PDB file of N, CA and C in Angstrom:
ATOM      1  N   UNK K   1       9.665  -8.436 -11.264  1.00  0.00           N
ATOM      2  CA  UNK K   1       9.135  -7.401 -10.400  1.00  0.00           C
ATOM      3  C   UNK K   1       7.691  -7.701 -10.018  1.00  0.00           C
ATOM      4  N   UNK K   2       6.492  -7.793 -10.698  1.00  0.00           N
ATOM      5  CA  UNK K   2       5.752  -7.862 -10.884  1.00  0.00           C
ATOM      6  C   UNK K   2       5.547  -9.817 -10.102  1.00  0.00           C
ATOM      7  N   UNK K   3       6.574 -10.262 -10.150  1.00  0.00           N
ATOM      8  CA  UNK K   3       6.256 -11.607  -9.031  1.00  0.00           C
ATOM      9  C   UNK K   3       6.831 -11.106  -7.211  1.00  0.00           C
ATOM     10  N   UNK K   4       7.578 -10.501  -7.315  1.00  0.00           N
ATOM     11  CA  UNK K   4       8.240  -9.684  -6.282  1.00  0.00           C
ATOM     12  C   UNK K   4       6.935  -8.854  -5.410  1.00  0.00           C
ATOM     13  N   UNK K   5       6.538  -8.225  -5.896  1.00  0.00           N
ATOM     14  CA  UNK K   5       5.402  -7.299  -5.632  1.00  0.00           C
ATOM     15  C   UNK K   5       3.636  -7.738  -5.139  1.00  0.00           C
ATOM     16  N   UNK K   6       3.752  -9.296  -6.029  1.00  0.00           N
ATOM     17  CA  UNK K   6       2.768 -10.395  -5.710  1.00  0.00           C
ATOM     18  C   UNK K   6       3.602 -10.818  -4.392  1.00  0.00           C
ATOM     19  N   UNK K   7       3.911 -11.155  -4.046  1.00  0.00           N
ATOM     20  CA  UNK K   7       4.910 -11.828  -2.869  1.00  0.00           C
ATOM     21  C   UNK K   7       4.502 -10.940  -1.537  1.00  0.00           C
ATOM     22  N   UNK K   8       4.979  -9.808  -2.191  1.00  0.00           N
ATOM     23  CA  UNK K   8       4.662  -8.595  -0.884  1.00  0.00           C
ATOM     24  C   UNK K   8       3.027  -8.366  -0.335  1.00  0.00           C
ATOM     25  N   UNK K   9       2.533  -8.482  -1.296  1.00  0.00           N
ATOM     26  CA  UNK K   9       0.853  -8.270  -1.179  1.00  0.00           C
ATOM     27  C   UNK K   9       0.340  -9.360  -0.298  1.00  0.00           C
ATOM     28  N   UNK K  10       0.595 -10.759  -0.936  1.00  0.00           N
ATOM     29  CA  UNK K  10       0.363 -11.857  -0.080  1.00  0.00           C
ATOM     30  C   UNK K  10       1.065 -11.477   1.185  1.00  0.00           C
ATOM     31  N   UNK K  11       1.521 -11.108   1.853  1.00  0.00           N
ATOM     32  CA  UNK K  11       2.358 -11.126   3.050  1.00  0.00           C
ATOM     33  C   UNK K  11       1.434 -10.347   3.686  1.00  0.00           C
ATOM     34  N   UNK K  12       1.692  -9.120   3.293  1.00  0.00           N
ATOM     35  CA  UNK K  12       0.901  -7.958   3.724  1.00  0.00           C
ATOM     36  C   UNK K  12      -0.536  -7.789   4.058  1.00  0.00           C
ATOM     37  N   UNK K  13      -1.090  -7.994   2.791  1.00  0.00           N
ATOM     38  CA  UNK K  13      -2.820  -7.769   2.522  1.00  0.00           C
ATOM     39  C   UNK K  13      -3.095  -9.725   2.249  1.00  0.00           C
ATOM     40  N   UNK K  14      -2.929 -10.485   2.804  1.00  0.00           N
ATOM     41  CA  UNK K  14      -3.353 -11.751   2.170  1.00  0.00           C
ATOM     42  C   UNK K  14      -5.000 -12.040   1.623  1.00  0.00           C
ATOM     43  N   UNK K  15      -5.351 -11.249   2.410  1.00  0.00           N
ATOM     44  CA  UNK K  15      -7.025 -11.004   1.774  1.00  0.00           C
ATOM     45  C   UNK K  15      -8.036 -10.580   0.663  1.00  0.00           C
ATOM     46  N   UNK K  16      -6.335  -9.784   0.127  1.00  0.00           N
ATOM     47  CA  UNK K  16      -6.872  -9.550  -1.811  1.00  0.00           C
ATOM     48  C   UNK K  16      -6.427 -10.596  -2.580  1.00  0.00           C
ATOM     49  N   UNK K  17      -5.608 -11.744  -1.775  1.00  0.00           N
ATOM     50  CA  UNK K  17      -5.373 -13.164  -2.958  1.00  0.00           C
ATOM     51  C   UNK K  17      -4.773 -12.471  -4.147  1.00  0.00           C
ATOM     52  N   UNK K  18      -3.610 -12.151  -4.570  1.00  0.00           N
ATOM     53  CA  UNK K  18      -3.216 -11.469  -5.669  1.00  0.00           C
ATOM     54  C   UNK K  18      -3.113 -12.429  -7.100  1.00  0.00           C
ATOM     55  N   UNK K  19      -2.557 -13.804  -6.451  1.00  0.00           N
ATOM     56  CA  UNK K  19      -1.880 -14.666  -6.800  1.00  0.00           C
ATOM     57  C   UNK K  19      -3.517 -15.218  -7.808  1.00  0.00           C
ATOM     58  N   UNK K  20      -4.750 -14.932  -7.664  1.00  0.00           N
ATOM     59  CA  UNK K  20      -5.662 -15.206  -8.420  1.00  0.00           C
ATOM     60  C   UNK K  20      -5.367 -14.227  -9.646  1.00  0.00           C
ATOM     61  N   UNK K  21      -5.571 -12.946  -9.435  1.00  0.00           N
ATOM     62  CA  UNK K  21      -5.606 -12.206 -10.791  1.00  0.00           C
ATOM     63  C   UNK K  21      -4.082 -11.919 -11.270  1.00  0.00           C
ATOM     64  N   UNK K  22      -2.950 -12.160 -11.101  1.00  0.00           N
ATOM     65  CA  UNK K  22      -1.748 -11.978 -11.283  1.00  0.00           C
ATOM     66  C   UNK K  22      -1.627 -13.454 -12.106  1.00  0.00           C
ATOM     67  N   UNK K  23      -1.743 -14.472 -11.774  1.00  0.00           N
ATOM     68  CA  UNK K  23      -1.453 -15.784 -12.030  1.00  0.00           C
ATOM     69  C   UNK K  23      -1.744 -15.869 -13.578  1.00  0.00           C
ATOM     70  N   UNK K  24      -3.078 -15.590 -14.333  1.00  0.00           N
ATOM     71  CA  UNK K  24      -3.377 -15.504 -15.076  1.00  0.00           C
ATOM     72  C   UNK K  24      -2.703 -14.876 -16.253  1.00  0.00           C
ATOM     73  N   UNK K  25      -2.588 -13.140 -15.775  1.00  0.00           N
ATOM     74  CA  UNK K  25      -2.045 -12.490 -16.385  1.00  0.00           C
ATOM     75  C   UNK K  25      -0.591 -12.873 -16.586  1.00  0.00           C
ATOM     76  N   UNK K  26       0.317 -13.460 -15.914  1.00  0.00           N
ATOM     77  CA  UNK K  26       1.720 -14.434 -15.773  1.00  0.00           C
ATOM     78  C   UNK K  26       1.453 -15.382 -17.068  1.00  0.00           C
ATOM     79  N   UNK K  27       0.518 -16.268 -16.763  1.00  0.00           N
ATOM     80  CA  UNK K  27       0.406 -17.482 -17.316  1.00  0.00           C
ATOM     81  C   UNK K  27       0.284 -16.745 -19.321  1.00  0.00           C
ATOM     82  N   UNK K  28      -0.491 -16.308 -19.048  1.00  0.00           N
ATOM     83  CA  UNK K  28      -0.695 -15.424 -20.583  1.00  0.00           C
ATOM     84  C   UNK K  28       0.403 -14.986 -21.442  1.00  0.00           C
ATOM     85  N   UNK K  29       0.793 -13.868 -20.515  1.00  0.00           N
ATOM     86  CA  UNK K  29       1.918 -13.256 -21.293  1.00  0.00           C
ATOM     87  C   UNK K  29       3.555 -14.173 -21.461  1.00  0.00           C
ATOM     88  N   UNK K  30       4.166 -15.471 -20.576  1.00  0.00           N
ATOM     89  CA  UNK K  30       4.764 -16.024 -20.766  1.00  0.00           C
ATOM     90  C   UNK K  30       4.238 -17.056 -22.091  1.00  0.00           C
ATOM     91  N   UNK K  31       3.278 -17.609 -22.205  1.00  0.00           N
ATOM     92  CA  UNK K  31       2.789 -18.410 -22.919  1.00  0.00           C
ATOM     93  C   UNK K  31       3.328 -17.921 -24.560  1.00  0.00           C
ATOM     94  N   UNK K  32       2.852 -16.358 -24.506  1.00  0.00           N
ATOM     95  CA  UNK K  32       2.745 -15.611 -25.543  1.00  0.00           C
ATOM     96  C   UNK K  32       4.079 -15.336 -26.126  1.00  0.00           C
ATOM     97  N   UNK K  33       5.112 -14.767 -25.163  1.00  0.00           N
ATOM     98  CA  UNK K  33       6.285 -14.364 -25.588  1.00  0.00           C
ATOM     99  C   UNK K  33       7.326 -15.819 -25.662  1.00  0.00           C
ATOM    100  N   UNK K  34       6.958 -17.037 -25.135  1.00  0.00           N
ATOM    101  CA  UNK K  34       7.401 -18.444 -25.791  1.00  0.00           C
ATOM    102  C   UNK K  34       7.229 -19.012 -27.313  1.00  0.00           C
ATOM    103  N   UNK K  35       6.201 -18.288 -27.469  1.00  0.00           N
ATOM    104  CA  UNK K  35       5.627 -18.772 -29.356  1.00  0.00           C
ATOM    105  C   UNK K  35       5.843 -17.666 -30.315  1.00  0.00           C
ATOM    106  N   UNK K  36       5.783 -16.412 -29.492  1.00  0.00           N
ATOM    107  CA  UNK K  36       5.335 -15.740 -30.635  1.00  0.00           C
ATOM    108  C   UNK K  36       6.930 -14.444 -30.099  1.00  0.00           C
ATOM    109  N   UNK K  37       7.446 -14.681 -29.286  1.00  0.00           N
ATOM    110  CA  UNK K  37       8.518 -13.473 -29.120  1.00  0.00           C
ATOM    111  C   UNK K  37       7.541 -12.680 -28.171  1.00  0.00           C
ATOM    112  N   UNK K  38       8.498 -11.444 -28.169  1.00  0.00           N
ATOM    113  CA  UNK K  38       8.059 -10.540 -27.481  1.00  0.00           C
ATOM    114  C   UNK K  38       7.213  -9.056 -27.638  1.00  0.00           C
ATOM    115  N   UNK K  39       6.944  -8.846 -28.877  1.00  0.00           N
ATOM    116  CA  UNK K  39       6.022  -8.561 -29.805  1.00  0.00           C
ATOM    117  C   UNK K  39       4.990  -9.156 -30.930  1.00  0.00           C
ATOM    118  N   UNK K  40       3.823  -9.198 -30.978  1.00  0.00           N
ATOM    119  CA  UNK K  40       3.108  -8.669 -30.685  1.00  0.00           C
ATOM    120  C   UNK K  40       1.828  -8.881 -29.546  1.00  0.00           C
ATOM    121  N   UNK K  41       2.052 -10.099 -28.812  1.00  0.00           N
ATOM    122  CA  UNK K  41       1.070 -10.501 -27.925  1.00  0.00           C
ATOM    123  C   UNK K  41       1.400 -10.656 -27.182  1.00  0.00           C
ATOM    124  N   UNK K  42       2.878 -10.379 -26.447  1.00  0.00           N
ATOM    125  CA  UNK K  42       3.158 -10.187 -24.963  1.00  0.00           C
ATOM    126  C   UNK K  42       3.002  -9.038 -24.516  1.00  0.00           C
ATOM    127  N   UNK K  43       2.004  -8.811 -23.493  1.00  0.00           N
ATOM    128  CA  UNK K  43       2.010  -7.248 -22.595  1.00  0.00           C
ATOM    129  C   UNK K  43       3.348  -6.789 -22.561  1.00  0.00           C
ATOM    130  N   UNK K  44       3.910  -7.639 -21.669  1.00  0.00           N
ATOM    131  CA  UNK K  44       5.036  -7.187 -20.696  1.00  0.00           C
ATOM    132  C   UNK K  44       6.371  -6.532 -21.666  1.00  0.00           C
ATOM    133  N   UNK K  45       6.072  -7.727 -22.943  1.00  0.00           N
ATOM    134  CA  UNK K  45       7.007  -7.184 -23.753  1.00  0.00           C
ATOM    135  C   UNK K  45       6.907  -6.617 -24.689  1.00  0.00           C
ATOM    136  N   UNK K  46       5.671  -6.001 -25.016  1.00  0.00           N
ATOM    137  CA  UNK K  46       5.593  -4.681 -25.424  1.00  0.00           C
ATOM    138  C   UNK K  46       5.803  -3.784 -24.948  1.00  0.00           C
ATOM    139  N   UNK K  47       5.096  -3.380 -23.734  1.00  0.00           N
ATOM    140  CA  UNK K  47       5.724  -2.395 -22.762  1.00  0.00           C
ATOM    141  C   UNK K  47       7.714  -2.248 -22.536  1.00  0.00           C
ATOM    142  N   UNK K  48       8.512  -3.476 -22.342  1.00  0.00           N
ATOM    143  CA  UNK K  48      10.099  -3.559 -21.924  1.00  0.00           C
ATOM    144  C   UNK K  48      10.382  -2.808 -23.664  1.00  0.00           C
ATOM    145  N   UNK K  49       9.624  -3.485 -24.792  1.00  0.00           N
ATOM    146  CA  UNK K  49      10.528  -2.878 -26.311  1.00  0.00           C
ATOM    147  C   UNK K  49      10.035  -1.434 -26.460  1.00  0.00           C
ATOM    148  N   UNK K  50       8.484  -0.893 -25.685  1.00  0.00           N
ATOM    149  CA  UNK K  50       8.405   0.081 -25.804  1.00  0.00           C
ATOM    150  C   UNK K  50       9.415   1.249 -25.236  1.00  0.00           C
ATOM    151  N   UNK K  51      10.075   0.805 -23.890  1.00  0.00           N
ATOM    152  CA  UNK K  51      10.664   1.551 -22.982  1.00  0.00           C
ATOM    153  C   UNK K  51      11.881   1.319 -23.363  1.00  0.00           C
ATOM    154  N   UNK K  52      12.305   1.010 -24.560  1.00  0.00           N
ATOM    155  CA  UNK K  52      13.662   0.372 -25.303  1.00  0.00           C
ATOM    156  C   UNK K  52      14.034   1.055 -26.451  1.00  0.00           C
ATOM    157  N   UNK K  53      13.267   1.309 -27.065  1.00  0.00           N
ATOM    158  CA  UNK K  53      13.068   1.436 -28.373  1.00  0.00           C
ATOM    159  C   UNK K  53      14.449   2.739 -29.047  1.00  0.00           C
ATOM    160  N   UNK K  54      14.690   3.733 -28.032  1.00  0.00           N
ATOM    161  CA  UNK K  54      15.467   4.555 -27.908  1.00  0.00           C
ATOM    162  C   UNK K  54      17.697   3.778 -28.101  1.00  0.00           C
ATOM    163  N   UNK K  55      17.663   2.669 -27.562  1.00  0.00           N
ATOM    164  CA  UNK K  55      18.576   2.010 -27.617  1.00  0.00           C
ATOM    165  C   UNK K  55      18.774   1.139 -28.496  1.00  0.00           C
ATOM    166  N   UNK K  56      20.157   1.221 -28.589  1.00  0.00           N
ATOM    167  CA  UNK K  56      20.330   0.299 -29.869  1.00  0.00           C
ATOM    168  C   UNK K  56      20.164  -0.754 -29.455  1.00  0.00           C
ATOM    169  N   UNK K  57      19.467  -1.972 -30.525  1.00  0.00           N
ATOM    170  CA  UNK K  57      19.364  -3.238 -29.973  1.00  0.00           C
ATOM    171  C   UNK K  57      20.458  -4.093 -29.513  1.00  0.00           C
ATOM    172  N   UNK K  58      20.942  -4.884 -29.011  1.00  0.00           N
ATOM    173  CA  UNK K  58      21.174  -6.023 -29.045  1.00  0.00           C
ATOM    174  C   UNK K  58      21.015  -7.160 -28.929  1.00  0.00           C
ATOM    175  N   UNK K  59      21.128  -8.011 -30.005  1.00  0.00           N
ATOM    176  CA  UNK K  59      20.998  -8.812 -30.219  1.00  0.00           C
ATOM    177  C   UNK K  59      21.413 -10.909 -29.741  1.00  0.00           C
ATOM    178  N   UNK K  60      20.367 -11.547 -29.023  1.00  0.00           N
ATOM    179  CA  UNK K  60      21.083 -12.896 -28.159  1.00  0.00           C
ATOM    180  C   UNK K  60      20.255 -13.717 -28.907  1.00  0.00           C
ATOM    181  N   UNK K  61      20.574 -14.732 -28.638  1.00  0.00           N
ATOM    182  CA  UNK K  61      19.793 -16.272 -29.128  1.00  0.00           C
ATOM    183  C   UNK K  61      18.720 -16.259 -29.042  1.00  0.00           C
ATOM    184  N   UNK K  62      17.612 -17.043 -29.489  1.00  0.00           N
ATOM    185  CA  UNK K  62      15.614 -16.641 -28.493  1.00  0.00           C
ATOM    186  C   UNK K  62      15.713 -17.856 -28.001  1.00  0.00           C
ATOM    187  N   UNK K  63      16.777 -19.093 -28.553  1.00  0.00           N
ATOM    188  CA  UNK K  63      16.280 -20.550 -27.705  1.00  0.00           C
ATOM    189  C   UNK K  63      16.234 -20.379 -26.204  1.00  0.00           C
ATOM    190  N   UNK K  64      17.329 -19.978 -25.243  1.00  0.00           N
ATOM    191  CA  UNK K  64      17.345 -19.408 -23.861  1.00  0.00           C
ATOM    192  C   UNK K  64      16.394 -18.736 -23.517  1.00  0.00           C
ATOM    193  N   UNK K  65      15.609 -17.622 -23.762  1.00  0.00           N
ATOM    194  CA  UNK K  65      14.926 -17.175 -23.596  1.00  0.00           C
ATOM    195  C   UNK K  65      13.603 -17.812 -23.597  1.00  0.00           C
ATOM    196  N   UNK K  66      13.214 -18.319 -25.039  1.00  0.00           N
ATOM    197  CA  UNK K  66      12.121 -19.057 -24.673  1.00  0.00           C
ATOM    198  C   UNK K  66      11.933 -20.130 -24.144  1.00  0.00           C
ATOM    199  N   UNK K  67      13.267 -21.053 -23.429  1.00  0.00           N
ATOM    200  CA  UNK K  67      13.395 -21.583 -22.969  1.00  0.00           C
ATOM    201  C   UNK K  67      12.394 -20.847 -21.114  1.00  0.00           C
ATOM    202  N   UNK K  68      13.269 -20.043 -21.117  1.00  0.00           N
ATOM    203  CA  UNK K  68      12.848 -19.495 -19.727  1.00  0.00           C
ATOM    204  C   UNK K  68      11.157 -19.018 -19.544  1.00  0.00           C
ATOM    205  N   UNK K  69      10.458 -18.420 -20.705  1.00  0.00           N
ATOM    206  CA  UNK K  69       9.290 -18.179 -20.658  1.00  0.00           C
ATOM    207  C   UNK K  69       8.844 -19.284 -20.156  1.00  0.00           C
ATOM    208  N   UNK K  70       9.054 -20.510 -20.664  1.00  0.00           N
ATOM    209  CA  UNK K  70       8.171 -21.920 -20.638  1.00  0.00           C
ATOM    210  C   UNK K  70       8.162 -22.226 -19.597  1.00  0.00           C
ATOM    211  N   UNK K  71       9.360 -21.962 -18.866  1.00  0.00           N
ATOM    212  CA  UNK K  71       9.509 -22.466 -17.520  1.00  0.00           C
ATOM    213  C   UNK K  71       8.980 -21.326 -16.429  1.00  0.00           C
ATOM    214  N   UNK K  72       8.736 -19.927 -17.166  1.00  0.00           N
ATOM    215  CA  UNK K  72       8.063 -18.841 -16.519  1.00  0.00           C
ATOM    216  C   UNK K  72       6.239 -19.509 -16.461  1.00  0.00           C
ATOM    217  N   UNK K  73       5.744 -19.867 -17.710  1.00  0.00           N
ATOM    218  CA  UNK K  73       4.561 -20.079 -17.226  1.00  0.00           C
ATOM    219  C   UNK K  73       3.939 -21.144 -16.648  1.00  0.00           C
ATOM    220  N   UNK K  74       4.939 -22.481 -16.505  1.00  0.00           N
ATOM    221  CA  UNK K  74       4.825 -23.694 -15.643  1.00  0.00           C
ATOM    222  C   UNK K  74       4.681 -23.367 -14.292  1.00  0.00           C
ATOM    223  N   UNK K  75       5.910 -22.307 -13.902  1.00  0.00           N
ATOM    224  CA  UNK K  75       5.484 -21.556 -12.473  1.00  0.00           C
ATOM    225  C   UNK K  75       4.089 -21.183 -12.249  1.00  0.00           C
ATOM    226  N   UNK K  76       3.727 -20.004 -13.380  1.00  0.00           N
ATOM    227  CA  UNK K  76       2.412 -19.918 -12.828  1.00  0.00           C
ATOM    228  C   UNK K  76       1.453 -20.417 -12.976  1.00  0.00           C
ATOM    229  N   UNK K  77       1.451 -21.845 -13.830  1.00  0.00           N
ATOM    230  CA  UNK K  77       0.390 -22.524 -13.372  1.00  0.00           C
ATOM    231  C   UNK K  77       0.814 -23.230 -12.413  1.00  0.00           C
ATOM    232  N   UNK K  78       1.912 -23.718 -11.819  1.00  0.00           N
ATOM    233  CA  UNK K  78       1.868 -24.493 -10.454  1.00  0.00           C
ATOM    234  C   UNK K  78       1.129 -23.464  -9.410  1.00  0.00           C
ATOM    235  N   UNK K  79       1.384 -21.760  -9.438  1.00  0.00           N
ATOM    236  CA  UNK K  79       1.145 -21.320  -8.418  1.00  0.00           C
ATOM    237  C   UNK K  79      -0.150 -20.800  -8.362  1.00  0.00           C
ATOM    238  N   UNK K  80      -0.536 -20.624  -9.520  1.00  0.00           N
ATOM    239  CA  UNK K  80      -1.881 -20.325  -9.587  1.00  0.00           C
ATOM    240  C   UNK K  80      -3.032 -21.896  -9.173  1.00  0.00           C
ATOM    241  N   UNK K  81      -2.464 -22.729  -9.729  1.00  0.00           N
ATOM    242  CA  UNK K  81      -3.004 -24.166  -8.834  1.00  0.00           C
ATOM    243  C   UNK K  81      -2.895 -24.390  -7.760  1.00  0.00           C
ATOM    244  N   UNK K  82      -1.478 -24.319  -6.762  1.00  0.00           N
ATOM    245  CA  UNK K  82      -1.328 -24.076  -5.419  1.00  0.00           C
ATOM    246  C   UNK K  82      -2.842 -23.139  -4.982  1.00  0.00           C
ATOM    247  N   UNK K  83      -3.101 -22.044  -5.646  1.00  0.00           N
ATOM    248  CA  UNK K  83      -3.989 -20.861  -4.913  1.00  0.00           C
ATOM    249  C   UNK K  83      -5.267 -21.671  -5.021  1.00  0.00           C
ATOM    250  N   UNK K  84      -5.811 -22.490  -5.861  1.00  0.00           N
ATOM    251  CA  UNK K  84      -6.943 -22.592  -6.264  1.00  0.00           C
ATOM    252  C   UNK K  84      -7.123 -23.875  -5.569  1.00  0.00           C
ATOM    253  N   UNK K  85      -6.419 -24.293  -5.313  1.00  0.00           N
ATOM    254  CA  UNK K  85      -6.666 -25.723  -4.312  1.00  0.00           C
ATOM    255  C   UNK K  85      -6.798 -25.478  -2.456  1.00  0.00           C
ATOM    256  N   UNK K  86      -6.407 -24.064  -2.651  1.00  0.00           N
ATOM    257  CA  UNK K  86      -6.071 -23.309  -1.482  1.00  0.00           C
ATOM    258  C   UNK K  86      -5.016 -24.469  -0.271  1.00  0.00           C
ATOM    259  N   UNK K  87      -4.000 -24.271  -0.892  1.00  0.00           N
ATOM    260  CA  UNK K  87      -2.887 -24.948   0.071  1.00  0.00           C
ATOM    261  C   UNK K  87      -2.094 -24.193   0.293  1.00  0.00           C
ATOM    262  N   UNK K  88      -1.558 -24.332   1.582  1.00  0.00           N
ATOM    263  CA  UNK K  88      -0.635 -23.107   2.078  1.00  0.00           C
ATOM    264  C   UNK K  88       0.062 -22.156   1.461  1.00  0.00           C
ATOM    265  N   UNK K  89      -0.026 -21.152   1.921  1.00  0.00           N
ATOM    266  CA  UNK K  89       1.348 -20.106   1.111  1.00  0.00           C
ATOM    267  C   UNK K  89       2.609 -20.588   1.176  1.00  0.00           C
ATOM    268  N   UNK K  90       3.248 -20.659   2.084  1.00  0.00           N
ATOM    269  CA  UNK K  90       4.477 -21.717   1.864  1.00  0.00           C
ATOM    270  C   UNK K  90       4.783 -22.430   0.559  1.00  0.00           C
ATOM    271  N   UNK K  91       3.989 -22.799   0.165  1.00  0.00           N
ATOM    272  CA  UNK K  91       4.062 -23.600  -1.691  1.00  0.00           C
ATOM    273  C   UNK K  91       4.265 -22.910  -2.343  1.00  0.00           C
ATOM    274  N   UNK K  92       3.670 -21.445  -2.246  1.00  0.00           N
ATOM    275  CA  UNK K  92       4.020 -20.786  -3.426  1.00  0.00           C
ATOM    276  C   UNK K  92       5.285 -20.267  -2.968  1.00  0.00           C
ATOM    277  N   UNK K  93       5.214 -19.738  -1.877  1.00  0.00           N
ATOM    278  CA  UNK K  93       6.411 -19.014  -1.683  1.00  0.00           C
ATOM    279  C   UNK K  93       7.788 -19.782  -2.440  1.00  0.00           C
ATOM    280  N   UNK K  94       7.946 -20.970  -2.005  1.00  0.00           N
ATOM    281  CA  UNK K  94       8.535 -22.285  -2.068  1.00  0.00           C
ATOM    282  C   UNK K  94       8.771 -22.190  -4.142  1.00  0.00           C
ATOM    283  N   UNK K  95       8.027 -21.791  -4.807  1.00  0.00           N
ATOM    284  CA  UNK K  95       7.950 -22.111  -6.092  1.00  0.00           C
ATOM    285  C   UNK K  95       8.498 -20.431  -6.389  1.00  0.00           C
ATOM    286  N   UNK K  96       7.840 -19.825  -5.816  1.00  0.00           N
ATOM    287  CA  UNK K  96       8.630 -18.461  -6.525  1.00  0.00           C
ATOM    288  C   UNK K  96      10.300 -18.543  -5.613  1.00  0.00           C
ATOM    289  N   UNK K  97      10.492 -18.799  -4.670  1.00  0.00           N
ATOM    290  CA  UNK K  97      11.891 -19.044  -4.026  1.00  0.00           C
ATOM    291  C   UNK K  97      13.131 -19.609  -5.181  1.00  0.00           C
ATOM    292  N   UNK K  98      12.369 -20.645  -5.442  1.00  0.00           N
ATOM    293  CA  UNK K  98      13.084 -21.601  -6.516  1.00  0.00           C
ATOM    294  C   UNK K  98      13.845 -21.027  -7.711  1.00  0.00           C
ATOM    295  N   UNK K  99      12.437 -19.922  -8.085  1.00  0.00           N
ATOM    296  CA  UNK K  99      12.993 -19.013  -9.384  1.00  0.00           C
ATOM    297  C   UNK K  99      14.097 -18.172  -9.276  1.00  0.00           C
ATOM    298  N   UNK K 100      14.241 -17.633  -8.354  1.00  0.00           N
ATOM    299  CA  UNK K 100      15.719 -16.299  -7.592  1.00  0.00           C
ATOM    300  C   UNK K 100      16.676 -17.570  -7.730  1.00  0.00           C
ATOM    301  N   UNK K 101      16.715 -18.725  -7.496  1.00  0.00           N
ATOM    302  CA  UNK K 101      17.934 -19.467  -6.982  1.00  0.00           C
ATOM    303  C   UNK K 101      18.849 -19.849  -8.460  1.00  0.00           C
TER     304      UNK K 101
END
């Protein structure tokens, strides 16, 4: 959502550069929930277990998953590098495209 919503901003407002202060915060919290799970130093996933907590768990593998973080925060450093080199939007678009597919 929260890459969805970066997407829209760039389109829209391209002049607040989202992809600077979003990128970071991406890069962080994937980093975090790759090593350490999703409690206690991932934002995002404190907030998803907070809004959970009511349901019974269930329970999947973490290799897949942290598989996917890793490859969540490679994105945002490609795209947060795309921004900082300032090369077209198209690249990023192009890198978040990739991820839906």
């Amino acid at each position: 959502m929260l890459s969805a919503v970066t997407m829209v901003f760039l389109l829209v407002r391209p002049e607040w550069d989202p992809v600077i202060y979003v990128g970071p915060y991406v890069i962080f919290d994937m980093i975090m929930a790759a090593m350490f799970g999703l409690i206690p130093l991932s934002p995002t996933g404190m907030l998803g277990t907070a809004m959970t907590m009511r349901f019974k768990a269930i329970w999947k593998p973490i290799k897949p998953k942290r598989f996917a973080w890793s490859l969540g925060a490679i994105m945002g450093i490609t795209c947060l590098t795309f921004r900082l080199l300032e090369m077209p939007d198209i690249w990023l678009f192009a890198v978040l495209v990739s991820a839906l597919c």
